[in-house]
mmCIF file of the C-alpha atoms, coordinates in Angstrom:
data_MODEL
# 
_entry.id   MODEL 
# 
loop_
_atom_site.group_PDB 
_atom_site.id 
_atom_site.type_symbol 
_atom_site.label_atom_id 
_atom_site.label_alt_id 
_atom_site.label_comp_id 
_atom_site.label_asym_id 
_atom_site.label_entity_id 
_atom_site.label_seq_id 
_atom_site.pdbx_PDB_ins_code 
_atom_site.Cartn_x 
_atom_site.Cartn_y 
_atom_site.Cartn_z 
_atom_site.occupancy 
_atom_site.B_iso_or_equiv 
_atom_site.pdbx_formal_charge 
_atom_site.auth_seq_id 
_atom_site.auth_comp_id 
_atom_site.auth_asym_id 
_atom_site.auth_atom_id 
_atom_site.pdbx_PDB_model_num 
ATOM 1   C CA . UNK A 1 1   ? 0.000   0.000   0.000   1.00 0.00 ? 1   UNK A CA 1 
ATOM 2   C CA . UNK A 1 2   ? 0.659   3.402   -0.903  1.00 0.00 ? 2   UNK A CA 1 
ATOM 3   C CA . UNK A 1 3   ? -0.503  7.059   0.810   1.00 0.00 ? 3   UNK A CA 1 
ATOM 4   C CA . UNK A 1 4   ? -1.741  9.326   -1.217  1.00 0.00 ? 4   UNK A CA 1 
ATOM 5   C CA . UNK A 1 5   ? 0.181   12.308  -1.374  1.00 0.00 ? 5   UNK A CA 1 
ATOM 6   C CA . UNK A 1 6   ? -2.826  14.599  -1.489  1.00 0.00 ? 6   UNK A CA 1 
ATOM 7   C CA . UNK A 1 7   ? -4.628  13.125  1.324   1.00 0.00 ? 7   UNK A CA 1 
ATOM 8   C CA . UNK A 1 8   ? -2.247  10.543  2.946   1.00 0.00 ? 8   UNK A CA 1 
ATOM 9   C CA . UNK A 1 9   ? -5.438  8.148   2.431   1.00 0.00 ? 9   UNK A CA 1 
ATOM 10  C CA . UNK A 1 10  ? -4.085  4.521   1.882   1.00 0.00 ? 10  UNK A CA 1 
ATOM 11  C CA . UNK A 1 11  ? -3.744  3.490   -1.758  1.00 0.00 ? 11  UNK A CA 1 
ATOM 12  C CA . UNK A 1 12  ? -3.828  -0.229  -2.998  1.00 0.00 ? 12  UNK A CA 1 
ATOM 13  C CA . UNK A 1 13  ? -0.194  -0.913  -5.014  1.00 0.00 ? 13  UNK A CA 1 
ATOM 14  C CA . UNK A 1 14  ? -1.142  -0.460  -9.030  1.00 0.00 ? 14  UNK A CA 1 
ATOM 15  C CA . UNK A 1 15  ? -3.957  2.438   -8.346  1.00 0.00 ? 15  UNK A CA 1 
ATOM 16  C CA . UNK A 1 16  ? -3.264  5.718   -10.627 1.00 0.00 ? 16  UNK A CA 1 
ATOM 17  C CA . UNK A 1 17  ? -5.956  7.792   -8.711  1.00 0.00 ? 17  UNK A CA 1 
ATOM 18  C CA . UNK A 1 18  ? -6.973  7.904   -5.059  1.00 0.00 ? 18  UNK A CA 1 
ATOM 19  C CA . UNK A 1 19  ? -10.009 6.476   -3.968  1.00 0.00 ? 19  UNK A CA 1 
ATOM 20  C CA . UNK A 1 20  ? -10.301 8.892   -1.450  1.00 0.00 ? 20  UNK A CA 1 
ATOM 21  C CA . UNK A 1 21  ? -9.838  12.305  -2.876  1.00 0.00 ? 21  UNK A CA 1 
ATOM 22  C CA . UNK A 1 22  ? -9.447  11.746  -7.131  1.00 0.00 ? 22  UNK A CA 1 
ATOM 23  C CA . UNK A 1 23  ? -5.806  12.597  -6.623  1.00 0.00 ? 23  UNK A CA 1 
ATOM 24  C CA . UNK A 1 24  ? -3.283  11.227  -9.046  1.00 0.00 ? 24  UNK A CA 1 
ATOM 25  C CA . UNK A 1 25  ? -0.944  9.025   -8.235  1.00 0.00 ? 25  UNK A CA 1 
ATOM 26  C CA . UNK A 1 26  ? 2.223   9.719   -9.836  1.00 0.00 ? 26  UNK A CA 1 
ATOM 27  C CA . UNK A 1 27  ? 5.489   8.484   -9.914  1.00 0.00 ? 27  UNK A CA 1 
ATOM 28  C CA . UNK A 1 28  ? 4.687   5.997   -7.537  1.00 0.00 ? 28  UNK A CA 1 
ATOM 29  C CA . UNK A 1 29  ? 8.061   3.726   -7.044  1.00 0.00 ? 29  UNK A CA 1 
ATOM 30  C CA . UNK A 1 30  ? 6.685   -0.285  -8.034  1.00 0.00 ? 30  UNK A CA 1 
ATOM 31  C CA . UNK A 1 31  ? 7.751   -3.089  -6.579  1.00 0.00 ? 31  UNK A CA 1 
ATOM 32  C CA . UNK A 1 32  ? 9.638   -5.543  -7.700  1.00 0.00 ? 32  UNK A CA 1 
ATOM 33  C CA . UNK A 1 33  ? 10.889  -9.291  -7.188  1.00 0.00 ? 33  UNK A CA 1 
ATOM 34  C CA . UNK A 1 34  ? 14.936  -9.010  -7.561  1.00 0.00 ? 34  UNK A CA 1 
ATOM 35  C CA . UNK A 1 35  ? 16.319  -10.894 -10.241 1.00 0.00 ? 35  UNK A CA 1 
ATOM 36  C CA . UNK A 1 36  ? 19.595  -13.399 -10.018 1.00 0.00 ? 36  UNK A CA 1 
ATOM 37  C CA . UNK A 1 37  ? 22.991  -12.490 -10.000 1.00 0.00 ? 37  UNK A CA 1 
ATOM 38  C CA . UNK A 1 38  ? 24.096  -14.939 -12.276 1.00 0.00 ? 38  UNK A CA 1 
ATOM 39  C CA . UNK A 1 39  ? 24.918  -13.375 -16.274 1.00 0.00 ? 39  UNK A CA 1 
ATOM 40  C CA . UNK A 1 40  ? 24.658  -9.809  -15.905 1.00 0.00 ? 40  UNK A CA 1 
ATOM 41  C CA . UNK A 1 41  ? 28.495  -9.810  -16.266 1.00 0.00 ? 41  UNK A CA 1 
ATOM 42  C CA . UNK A 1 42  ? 28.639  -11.221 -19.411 1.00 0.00 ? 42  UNK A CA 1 
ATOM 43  C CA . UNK A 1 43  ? 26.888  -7.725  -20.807 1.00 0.00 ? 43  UNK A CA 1 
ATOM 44  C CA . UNK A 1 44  ? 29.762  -5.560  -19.293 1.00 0.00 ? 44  UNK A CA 1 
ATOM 45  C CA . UNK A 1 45  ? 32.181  -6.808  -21.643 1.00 0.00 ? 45  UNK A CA 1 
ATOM 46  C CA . UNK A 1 46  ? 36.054  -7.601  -21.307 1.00 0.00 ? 46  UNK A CA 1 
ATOM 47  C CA . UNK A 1 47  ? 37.762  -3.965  -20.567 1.00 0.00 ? 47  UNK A CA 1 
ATOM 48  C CA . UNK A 1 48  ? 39.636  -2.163  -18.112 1.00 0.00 ? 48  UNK A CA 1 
ATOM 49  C CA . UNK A 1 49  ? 38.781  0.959   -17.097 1.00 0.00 ? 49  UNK A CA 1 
ATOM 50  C CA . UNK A 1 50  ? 40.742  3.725   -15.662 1.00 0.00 ? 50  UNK A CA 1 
ATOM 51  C CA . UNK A 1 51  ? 38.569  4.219   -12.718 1.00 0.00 ? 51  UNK A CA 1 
ATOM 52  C CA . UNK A 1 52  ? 35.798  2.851   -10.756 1.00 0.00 ? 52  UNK A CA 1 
ATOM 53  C CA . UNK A 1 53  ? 32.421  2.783   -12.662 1.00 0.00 ? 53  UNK A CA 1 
ATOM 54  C CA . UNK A 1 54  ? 29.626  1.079   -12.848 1.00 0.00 ? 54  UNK A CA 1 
ATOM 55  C CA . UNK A 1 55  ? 28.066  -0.989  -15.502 1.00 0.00 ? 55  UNK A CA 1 
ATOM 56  C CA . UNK A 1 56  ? 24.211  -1.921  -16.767 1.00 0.00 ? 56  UNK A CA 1 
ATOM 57  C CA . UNK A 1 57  ? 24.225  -5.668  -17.419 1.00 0.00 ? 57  UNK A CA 1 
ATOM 58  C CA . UNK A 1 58  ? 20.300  -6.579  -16.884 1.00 0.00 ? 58  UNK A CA 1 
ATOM 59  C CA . UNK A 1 59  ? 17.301  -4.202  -16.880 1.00 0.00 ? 59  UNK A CA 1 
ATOM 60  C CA . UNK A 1 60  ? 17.039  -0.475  -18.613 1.00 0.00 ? 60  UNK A CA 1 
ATOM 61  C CA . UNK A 1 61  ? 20.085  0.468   -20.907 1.00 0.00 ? 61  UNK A CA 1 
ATOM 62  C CA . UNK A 1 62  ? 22.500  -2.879  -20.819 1.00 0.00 ? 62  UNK A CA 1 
ATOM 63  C CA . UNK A 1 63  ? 25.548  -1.558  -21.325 1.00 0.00 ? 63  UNK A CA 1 
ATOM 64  C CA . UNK A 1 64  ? 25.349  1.978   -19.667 1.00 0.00 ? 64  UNK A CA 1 
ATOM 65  C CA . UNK A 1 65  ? 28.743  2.863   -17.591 1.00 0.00 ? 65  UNK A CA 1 
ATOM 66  C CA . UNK A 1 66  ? 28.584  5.175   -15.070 1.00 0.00 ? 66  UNK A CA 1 
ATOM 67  C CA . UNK A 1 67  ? 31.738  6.399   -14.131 1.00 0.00 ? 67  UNK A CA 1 
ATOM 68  C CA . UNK A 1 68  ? 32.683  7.366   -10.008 1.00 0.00 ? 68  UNK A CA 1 
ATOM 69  C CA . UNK A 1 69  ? 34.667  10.480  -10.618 1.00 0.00 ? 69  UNK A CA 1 
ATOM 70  C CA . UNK A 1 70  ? 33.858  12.637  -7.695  1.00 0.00 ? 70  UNK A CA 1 
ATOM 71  C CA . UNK A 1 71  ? 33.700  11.521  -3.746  1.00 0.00 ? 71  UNK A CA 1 
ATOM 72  C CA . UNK A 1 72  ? 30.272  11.419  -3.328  1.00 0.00 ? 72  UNK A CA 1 
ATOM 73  C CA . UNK A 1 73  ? 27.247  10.546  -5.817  1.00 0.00 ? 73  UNK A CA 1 
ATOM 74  C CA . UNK A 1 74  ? 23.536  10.284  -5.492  1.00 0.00 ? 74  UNK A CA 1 
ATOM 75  C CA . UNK A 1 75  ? 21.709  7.472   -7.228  1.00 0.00 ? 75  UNK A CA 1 
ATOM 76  C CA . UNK A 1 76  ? 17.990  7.501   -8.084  1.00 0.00 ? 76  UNK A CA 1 
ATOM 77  C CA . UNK A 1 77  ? 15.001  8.358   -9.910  1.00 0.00 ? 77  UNK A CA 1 
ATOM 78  C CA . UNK A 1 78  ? 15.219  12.356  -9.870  1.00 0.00 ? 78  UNK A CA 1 
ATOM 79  C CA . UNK A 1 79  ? 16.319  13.773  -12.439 1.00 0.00 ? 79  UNK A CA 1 
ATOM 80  C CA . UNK A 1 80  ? 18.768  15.828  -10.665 1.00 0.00 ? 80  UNK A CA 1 
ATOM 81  C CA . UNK A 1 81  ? 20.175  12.666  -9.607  1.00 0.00 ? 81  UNK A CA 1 
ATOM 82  C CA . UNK A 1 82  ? 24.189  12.289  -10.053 1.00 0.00 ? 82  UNK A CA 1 
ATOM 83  C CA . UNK A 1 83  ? 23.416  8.897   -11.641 1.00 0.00 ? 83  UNK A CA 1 
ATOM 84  C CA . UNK A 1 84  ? 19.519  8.826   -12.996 1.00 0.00 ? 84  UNK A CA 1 
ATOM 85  C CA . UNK A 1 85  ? 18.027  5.628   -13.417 1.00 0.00 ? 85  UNK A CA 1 
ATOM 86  C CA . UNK A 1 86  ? 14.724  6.465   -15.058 1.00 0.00 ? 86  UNK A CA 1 
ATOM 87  C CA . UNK A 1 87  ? 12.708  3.208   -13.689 1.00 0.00 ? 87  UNK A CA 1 
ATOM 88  C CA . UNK A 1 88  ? 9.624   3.539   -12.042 1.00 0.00 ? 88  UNK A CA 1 
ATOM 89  C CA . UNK A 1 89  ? 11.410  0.291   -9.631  1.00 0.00 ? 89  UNK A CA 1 
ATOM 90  C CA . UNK A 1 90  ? 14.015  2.836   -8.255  1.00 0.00 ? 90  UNK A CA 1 
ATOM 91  C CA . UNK A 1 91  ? 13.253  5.168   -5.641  1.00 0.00 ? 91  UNK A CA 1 
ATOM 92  C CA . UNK A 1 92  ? 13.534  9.111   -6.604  1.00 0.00 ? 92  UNK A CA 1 
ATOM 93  C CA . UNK A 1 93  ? 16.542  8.978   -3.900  1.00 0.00 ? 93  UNK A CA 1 
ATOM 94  C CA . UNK A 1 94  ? 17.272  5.542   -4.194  1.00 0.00 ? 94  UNK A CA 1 
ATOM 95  C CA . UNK A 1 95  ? 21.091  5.155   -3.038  1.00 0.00 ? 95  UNK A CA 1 
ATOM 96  C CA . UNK A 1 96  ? 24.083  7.381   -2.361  1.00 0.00 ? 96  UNK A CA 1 
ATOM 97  C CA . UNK A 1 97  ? 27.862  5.983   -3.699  1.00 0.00 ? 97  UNK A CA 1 
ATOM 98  C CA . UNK A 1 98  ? 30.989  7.226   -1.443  1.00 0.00 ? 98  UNK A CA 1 
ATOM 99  C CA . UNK A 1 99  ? 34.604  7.372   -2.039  1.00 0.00 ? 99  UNK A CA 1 
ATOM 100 C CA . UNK A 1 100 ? 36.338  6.242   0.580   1.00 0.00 ? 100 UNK A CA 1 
ATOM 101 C CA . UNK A 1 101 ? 39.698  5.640   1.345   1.00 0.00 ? 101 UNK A CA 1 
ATOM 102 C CA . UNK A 1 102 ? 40.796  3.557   -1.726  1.00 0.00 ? 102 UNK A CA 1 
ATOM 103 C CA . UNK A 1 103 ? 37.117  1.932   -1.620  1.00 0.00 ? 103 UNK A CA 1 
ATOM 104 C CA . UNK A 1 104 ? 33.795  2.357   -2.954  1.00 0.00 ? 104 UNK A CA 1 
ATOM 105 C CA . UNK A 1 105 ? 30.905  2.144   -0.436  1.00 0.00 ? 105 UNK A CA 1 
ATOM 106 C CA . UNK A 1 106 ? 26.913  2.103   -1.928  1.00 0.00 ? 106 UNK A CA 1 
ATOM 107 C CA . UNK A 1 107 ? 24.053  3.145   1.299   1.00 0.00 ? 107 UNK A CA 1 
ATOM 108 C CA . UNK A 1 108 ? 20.780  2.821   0.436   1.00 0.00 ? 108 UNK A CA 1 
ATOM 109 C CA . UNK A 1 109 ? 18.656  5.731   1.483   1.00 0.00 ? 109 UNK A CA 1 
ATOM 110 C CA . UNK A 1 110 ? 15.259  4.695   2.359   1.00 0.00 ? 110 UNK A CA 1 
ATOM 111 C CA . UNK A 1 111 ? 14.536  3.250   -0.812  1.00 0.00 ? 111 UNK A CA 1 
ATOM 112 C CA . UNK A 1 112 ? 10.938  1.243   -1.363  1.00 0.00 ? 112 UNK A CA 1 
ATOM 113 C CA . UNK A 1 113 ? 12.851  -2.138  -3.339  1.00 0.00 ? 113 UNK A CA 1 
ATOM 114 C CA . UNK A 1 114 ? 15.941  -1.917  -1.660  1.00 0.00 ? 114 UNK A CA 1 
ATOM 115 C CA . UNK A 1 115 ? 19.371  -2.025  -2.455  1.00 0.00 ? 115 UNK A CA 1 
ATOM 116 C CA . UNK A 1 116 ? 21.292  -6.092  -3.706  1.00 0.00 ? 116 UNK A CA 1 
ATOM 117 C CA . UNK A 1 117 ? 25.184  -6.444  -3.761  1.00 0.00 ? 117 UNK A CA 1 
ATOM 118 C CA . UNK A 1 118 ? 25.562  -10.147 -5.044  1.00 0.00 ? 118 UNK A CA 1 
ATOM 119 C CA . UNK A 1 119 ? 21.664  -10.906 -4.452  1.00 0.00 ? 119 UNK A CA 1 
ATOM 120 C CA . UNK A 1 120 ? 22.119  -9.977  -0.864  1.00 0.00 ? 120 UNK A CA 1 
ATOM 121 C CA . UNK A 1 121 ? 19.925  -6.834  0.432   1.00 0.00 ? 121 UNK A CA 1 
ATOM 122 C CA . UNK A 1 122 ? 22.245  -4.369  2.226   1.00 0.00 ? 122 UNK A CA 1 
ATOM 123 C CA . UNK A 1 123 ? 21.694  -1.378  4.021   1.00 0.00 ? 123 UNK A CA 1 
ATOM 124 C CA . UNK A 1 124 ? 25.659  -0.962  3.068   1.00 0.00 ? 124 UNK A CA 1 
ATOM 125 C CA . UNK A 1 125 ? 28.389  -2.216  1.560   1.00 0.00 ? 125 UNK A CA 1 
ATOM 126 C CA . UNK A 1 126 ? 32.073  -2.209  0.166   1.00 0.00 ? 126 UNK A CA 1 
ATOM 127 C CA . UNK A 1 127 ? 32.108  -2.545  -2.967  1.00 0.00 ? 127 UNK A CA 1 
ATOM 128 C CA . UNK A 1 128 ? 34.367  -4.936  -4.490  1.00 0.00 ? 128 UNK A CA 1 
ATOM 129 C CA . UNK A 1 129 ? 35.633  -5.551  -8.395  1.00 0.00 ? 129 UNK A CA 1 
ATOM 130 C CA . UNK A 1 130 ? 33.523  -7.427  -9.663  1.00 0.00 ? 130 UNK A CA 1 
ATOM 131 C CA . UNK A 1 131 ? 30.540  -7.337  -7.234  1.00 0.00 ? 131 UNK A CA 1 
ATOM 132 C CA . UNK A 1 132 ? 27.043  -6.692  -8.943  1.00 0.00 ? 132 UNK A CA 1 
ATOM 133 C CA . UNK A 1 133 ? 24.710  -4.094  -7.579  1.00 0.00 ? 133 UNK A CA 1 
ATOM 134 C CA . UNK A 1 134 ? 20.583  -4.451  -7.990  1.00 0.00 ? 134 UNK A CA 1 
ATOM 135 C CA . UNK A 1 135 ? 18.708  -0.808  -8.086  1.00 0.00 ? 135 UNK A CA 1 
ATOM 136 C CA . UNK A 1 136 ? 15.390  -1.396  -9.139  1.00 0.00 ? 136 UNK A CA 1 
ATOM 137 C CA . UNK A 1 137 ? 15.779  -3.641  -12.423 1.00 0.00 ? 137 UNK A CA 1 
ATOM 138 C CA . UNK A 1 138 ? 19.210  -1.969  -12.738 1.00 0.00 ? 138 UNK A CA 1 
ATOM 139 C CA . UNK A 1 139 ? 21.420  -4.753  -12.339 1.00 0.00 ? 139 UNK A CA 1 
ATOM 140 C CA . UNK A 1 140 ? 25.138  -3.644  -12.707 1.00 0.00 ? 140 UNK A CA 1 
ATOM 141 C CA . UNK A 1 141 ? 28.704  -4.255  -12.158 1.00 0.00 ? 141 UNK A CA 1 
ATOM 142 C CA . UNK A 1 142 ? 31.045  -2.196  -10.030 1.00 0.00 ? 142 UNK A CA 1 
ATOM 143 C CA . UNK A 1 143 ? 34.531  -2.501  -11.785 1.00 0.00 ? 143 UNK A CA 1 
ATOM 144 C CA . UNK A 1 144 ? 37.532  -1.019  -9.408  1.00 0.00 ? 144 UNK A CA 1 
ATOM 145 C CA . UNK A 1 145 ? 39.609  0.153   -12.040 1.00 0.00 ? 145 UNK A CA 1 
ATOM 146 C CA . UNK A 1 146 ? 42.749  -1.690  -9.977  1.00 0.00 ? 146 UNK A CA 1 
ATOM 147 C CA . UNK A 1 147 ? 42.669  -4.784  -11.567 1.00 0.00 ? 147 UNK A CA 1 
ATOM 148 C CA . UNK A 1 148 ? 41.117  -6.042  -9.227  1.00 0.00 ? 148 UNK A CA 1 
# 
């Protein structure tokens, strides 16, 4: 269930308008059942990178990379987002990523579906080369950039 954000009256998941008051539902976040970790890899290709980054094996724009250049980045549905994943599965503020020492470290942020690092749901995490990271029905790989 949903509130409405006109009313706060509660909304069954997959309702457009509120019962209640006629207000629209928009942007709603959906849920979602995760998917496996297994093969999204395979879409990120063989290449090194110079960096850490992130790239889209399963879900919305396979092959997408999203590169970590600055120390902190926000991850999410808003268009103002640093990274903008434009799926109604991720959360408008879905995730922030941190640099940290010589580490990468994802926090979820209150998201509705959560945040997966190797099918596990995490609150937080290290990120490690390699490691595959579920937003919504983003599923992508963190590459280090270290070569491991």
């Amino acid at each position: 269930m949903n509130a409405c954000p006109a009313c706060g009256a509660n909304v069954p998941d997959g309702v457009d308008v509120c019962p209640a008051c006629g207000a629209t539902i928009a942007e709603a976040t959906a849920s979602f059942a995760p998917v496996g970790p297994d093969g999204a890899q395979s879409a990120t290709g063989a290449f090194e990178a110079e960096g850490p980054l992130l790239v889209v094996g399963k879900g919305p724009e396979v092959g997408e990379r999203f590169y970590l250049d600055r120390d902190r980045l926000t991850v999410g549905r808003d268009p103002h987002s640093d990274i903008f994943l434009n799926d109604i599965t991720v959360s408008r503020r879905h995730a922030v990523l941190t640099l940290e020492g010589n580490g990468v470290v994802v926090c979820d942020t209150g998201s509705l579906n959560g945040l997966f690092v190797n099918g596990a749901a995490v609150d937080r995490a290290v990120l490690h080369n390699g490691d595959q990271l579920q937003i919504g029905r983003f599923q992508m790989v963190f590459l280090s950039g270290q070569g491991g």
